[in-house]
XYZ file of C-alpha atoms in Angstrom:
426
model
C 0.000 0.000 0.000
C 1.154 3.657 -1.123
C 1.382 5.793 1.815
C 1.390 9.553 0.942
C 3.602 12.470 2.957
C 1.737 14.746 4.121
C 2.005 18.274 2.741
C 5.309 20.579 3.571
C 4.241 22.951 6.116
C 4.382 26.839 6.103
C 7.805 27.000 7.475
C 9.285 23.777 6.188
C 8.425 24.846 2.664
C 10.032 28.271 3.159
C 13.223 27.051 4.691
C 13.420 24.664 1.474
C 12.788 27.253 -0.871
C 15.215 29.587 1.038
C 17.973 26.756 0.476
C 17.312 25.975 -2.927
C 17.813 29.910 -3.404
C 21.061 30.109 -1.462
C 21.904 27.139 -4.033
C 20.879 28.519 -7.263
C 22.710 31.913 -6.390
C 25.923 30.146 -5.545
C 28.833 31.403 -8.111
C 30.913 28.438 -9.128
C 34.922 28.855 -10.204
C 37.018 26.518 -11.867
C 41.344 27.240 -10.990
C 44.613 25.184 -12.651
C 47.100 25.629 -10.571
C 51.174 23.690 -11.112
C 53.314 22.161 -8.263
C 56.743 22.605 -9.150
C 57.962 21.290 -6.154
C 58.262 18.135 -3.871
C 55.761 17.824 -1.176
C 51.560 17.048 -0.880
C 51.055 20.722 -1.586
C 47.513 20.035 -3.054
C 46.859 18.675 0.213
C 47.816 22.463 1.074
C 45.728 23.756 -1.264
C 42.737 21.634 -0.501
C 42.676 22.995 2.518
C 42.614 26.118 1.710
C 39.899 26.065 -0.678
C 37.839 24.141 1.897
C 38.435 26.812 4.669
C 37.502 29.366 2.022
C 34.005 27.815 1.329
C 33.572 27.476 4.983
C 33.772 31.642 4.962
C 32.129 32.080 1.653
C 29.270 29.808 1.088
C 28.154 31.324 -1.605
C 31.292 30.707 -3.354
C 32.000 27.198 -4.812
C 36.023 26.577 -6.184
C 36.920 23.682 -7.745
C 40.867 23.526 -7.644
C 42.367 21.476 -10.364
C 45.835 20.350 -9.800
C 47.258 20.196 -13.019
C 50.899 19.301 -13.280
C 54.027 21.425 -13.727
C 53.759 25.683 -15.048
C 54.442 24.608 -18.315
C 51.359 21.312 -18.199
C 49.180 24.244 -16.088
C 49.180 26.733 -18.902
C 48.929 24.284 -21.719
C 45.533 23.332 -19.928
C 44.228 26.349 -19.202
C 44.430 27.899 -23.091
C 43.337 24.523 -23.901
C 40.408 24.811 -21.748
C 39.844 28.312 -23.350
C 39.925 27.557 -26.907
C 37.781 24.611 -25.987
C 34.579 27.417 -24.468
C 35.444 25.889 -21.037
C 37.667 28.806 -19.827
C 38.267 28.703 -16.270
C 37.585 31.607 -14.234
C 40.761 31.862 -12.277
C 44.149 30.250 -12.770
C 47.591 30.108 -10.850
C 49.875 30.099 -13.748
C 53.659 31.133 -14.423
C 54.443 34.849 -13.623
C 56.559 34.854 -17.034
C 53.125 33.843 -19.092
C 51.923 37.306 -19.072
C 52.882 38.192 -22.455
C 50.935 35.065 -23.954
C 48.051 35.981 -21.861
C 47.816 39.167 -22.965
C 48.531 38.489 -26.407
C 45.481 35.873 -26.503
C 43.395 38.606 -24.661
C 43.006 35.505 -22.413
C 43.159 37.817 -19.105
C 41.541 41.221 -17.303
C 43.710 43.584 -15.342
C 42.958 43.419 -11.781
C 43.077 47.968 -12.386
C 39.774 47.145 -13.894
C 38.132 44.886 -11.320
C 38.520 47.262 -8.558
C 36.500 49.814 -7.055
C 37.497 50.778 -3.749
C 40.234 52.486 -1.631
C 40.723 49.194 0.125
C 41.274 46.956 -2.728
C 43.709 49.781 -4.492
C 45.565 49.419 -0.866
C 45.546 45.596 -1.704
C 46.765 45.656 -4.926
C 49.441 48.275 -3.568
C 50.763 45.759 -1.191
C 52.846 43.562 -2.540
C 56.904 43.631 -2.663
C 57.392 45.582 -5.888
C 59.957 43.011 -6.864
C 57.360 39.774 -7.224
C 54.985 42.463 -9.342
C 57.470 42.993 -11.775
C 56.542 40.101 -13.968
C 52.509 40.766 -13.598
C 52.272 44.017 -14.707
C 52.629 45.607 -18.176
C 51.908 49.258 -19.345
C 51.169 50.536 -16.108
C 48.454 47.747 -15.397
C 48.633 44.663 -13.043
C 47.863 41.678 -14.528
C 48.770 39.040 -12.452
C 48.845 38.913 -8.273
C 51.670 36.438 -6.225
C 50.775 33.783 -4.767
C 53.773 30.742 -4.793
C 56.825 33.253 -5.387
C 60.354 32.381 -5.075
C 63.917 33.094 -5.625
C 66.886 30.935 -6.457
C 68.548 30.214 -2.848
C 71.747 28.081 -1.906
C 71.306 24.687 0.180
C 74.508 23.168 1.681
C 75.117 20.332 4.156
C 77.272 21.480 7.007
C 77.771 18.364 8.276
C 79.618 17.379 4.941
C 81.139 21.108 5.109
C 82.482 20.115 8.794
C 83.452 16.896 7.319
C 85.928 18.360 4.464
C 86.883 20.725 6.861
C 85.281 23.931 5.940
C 83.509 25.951 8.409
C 79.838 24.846 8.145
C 78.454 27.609 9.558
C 79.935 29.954 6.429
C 78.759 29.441 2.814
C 80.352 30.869 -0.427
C 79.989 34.450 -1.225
C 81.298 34.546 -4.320
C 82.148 31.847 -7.464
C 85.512 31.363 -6.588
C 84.710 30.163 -3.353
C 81.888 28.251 -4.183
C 83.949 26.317 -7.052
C 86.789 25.904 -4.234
C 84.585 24.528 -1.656
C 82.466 22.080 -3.775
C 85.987 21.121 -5.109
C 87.321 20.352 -1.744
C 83.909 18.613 -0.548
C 84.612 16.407 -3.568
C 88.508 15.495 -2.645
C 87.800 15.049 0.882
C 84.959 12.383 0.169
C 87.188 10.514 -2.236
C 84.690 11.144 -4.993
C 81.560 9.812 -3.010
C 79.837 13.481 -2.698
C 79.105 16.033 -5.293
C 80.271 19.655 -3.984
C 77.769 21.601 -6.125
C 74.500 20.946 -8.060
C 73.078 22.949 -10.001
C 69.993 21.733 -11.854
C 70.217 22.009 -15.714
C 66.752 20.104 -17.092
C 62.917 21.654 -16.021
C 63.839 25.655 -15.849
C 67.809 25.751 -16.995
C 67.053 29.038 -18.479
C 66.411 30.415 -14.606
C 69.617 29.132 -13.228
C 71.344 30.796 -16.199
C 69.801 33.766 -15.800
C 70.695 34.233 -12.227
C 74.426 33.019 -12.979
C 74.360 35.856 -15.822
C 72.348 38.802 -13.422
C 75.287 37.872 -10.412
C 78.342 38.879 -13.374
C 76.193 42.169 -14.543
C 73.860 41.197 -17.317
C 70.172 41.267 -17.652
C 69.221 39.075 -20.095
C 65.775 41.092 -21.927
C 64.245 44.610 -22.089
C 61.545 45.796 -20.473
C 59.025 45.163 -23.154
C 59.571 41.598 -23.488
C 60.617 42.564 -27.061
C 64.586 41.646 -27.014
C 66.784 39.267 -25.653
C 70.492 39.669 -25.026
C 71.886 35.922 -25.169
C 75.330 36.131 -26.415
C 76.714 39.293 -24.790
C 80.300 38.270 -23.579
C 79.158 38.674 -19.594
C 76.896 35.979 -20.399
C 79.004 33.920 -22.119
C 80.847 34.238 -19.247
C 78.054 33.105 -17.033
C 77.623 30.053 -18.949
C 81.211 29.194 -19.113
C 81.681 29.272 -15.545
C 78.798 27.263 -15.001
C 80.154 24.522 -17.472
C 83.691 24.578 -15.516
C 82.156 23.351 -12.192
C 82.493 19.922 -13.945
C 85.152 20.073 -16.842
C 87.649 21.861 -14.085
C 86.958 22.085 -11.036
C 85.248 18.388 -10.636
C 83.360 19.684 -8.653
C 79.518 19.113 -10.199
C 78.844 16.108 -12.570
C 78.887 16.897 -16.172
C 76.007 16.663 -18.486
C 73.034 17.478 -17.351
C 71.279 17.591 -13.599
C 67.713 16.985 -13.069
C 64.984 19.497 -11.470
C 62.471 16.953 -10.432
C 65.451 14.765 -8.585
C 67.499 16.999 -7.201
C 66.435 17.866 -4.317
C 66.686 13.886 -3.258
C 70.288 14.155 -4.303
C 70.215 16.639 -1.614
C 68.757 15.013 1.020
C 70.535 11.832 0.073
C 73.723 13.583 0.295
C 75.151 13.275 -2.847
C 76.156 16.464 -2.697
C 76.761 19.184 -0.197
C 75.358 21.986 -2.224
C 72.296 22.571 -4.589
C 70.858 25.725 -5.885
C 66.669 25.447 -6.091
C 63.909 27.022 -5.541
C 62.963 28.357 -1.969
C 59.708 26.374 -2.546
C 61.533 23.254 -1.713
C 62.091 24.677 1.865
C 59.974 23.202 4.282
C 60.055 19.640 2.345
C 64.368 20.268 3.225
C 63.425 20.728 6.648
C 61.056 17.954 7.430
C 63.060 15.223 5.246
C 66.557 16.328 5.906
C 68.873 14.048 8.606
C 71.577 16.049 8.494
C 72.210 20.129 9.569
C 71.739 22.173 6.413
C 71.881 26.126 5.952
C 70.353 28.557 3.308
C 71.636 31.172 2.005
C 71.707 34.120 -0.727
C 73.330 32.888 -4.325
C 77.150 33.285 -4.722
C 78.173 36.636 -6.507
C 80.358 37.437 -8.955
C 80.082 41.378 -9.914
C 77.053 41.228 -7.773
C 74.521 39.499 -5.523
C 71.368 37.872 -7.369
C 68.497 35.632 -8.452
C 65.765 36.047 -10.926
C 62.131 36.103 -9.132
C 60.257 32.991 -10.009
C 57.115 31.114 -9.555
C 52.815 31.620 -10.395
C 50.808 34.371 -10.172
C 47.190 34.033 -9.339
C 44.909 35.351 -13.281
C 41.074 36.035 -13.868
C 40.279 35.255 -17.289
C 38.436 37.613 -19.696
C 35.899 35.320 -20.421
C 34.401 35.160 -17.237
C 31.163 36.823 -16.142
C 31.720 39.818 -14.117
C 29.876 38.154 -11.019
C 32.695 35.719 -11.732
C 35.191 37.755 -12.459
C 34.482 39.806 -8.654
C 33.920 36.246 -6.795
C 37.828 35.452 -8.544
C 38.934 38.681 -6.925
C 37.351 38.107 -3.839
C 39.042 34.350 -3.454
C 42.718 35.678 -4.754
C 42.125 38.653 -1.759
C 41.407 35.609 0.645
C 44.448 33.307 -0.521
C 46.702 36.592 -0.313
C 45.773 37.868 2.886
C 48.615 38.830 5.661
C 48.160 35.699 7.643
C 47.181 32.897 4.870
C 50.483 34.253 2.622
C 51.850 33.732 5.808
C 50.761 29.962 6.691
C 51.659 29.152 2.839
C 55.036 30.523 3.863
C 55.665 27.905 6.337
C 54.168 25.316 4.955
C 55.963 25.650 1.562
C 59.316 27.637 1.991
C 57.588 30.176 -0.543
C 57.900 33.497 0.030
C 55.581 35.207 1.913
C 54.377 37.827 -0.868
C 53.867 40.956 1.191
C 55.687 42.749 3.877
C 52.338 42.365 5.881
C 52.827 38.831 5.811
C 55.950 39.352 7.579
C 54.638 41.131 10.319
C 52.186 38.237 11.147
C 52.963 36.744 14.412
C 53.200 33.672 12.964
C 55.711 34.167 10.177
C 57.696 36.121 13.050
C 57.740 33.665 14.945
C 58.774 31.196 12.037
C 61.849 33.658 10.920
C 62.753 33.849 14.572
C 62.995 29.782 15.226
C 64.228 29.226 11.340
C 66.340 31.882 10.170
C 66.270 30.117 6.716
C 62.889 31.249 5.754
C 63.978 34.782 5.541
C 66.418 34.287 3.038
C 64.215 34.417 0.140
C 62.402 37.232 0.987
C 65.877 39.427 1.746
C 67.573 38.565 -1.556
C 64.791 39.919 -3.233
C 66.592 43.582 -2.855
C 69.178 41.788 -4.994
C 66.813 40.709 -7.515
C 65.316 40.711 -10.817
C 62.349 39.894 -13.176
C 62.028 36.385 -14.674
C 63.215 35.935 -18.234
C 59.916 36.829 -19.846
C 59.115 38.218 -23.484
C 56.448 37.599 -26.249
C 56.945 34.025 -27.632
C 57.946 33.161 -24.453
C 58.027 29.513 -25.184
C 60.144 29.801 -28.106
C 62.786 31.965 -26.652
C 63.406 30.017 -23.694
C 63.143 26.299 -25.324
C 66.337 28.151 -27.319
C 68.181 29.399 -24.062
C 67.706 26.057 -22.134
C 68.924 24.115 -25.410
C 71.751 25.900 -25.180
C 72.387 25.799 -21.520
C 72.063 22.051 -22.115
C 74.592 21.483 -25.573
C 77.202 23.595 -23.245
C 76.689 21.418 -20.456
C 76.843 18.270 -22.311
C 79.824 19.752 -24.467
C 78.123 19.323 -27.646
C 78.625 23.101 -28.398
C 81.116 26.277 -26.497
C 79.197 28.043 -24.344
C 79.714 31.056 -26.934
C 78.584 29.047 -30.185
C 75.564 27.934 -28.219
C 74.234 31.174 -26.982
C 74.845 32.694 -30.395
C 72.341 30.061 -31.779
C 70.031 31.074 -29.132
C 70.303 34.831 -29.874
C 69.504 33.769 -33.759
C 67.037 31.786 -32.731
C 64.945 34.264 -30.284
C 65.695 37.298 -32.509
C 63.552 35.032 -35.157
C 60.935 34.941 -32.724
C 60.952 38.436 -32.167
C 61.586 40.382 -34.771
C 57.400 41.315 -35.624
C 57.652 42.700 -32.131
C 60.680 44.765 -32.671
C 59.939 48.597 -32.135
């Protein structure tokens, strides 16, 4: 026998209708976002998002890991040309000339309307906005920022005899030390590591930056690949393993390196800051941090993503994107991504959190990052940014491997990117 419910009452029927309301006016976003590093950072960012929601109801975000910068992009434009556009993405800071070229993204200058979120956009370190903004318009906000920082293993330091507590300062004493790590293990440890596959283009540029040379204009219109002082750069770089013996030859991997590391094959390794806290919760041995080695000068390119809101979103979309990346930025969450990455925190307000005081004050190595950013510069980024580095990292790589001098190879890059840039040319 069919039994029937009786009807909704009065109040029942309103609280229903109320709910399905809150539901139908709930804005949904769709955000890509890379890992570059080791770690369960989309257990991070899970989190995040779910805290969000918890805050915003009325906000859905559906985070999409979605491999490395380069697989993140790819998906993203993909998505785009496909009428799927996602609303918000954390992609590479160095994509903003593709983006704009595309017309794939809206400057945040036009999605604000207040005092406070001028303030907001105002408060970042001027040196992680340099690759999101073009023609006086900011284009892309920090989120998982880095520089280039130096790793070493004191206890092998102690070991060979050094002073663990001091790392090198400048090339020749970083080629020294790594040399003497190496003797003094009887070839079992690696001094130096510097990884050549993934992003060799950043490591050259910072090698280039610390002997003088930035390596592209302002306009992302011109590259300057084979100017001796980056010759010189690369040449170095390649003599870490042909003379000194102090770095294997060939090439070193991104994705493994920071095992080597921990594994102590060698005592040094440059990488990312975003590699931090994994260092600090795998390593069994003391380790410091420090600025990169100088050679005219101290200094590492800025690297990482920027958070994006895409053109084609609605403008109720477009404002609940803003009003996530505002969350995700805020003082004290750029402050617990600080510690639980090793990426910088991307304001000075997230500095002056209690928490990331605290943090700098128990682990002096977090600060490093954020102080060599006043020795720092933008990331290699032009137009055809794709092109021009797949021709500097080729020729990091035929140096490396010895296939070509490091002068013959970086004049085949310079041929190569001045192809892809000569429409742009003003």
């Amino acid at each position: 026998m069919r039994v029937s419910h009786p009807l909704m009452s009065g109040a029942l029927l309103a609280s229903a209708l109320g709910a399905a309301q809150v539901q139908a006016d709930t804005i949904d976003l769709t955000m890509y976002y890379p890992v570059s590093v080791g770690g369960a950072l989309t257990d991070v960012i899970d989190g995040l998002v779910a805290e969000f929601e918890s805050e915003y109801p009325d906000i859905n975000v559906e985070a999409i890991y979605a491999g490395n910068y380069d697989d993140t992009r790819v998906r993203a434009m993909s998505a785009m040309e496909a009428g799927d556009t996602p609303q918000l993405s954390v992609l590479f800071s160095i994509d903003l000339y593709e983006l704009i070229e595309q017309n794939a993204i809206v400057a945040f200058d036009d999605l604000i309307d207040t005092e406070e979120e001028r303030a907001w956009l105002d408060g970042f370190y001027p040196g992680l906005m340099e690759n999101g903004q073009l023609d006086g318009k900011t284009y892309g906000i920090p989120f998982q920022r880095s520089t280039i920082v130096l790793f070493w293993n004191k206890d092998a330091f102690a070991a060979a005899g050094l002073d663990p507590e001091t790392p090198p300062e400048n090339w020749e004493e970083m080629a020294e030390m790594a040399a003497t790590v190496r003797e003094a293990s009887n070839g079992e440890q690696w001094g130096v590591m510097v990884p050549s596959t993934g992003y060799p283009y950043w490591m050259f540029q910072a090698f280039a930056f610390q002997n003088g040379h930035r390596l592209m204009n302002d306009d992302g219109t011109e590259v300057y690949f084979d100017d001796p002082a980056a010759i010189e750069a690369l040449e170095y770089w390649v003599s870490l393993a042909t003379e000194h013996d102090a770095m294997p030859s060939g090439t070193i991997e991104w994705g493994t390196l920071r095992q080597n590391f921990l594994e102590q094959s060698t005592a040094m390794m440059w990488h990312t800051t975003g590699n931090l806290t994994a260092v600090r919760n795998e390593a069994n041995f003391e380790f410091g941090v420090a600025m990169l080695p100088m050679k005219t000068q101290r200094g590492s390119p800025t690297g990482g993503g920027n958070f994006y809101i895409f053109e084609d979103a609605s403008e109720e979309e477009q404002r609940a994107a803003m009003t996530f990346i505002r969350w995700m930025t805020a003082p004290e969450r750029a402050a617990a991504w600080s510690i639980e990455t090793g990426y910088m925190g991307v304001s000075p307000a997230a500095y002056d959190t209690e928490a990331l005081q605290h943090y700098v004050e128990e682990f002096a190595p977090a600060a490093v990052a954020r102080d060599q950013l006043e020795h720092g510069t933008a990331e290699l980024s032009t137009y055809q940014g794709g092109r021009v580095r797949r021709a500097l990292d080729n020729a990091v790589q035929a140096a490396l491997t010895g296939q070509m001098s490091p002068a013959d190879a970086l004049s085949q890059a310079q041929r190569e990117a001045d192809a892809a840039l000569r429409r742009y040319a003003r």
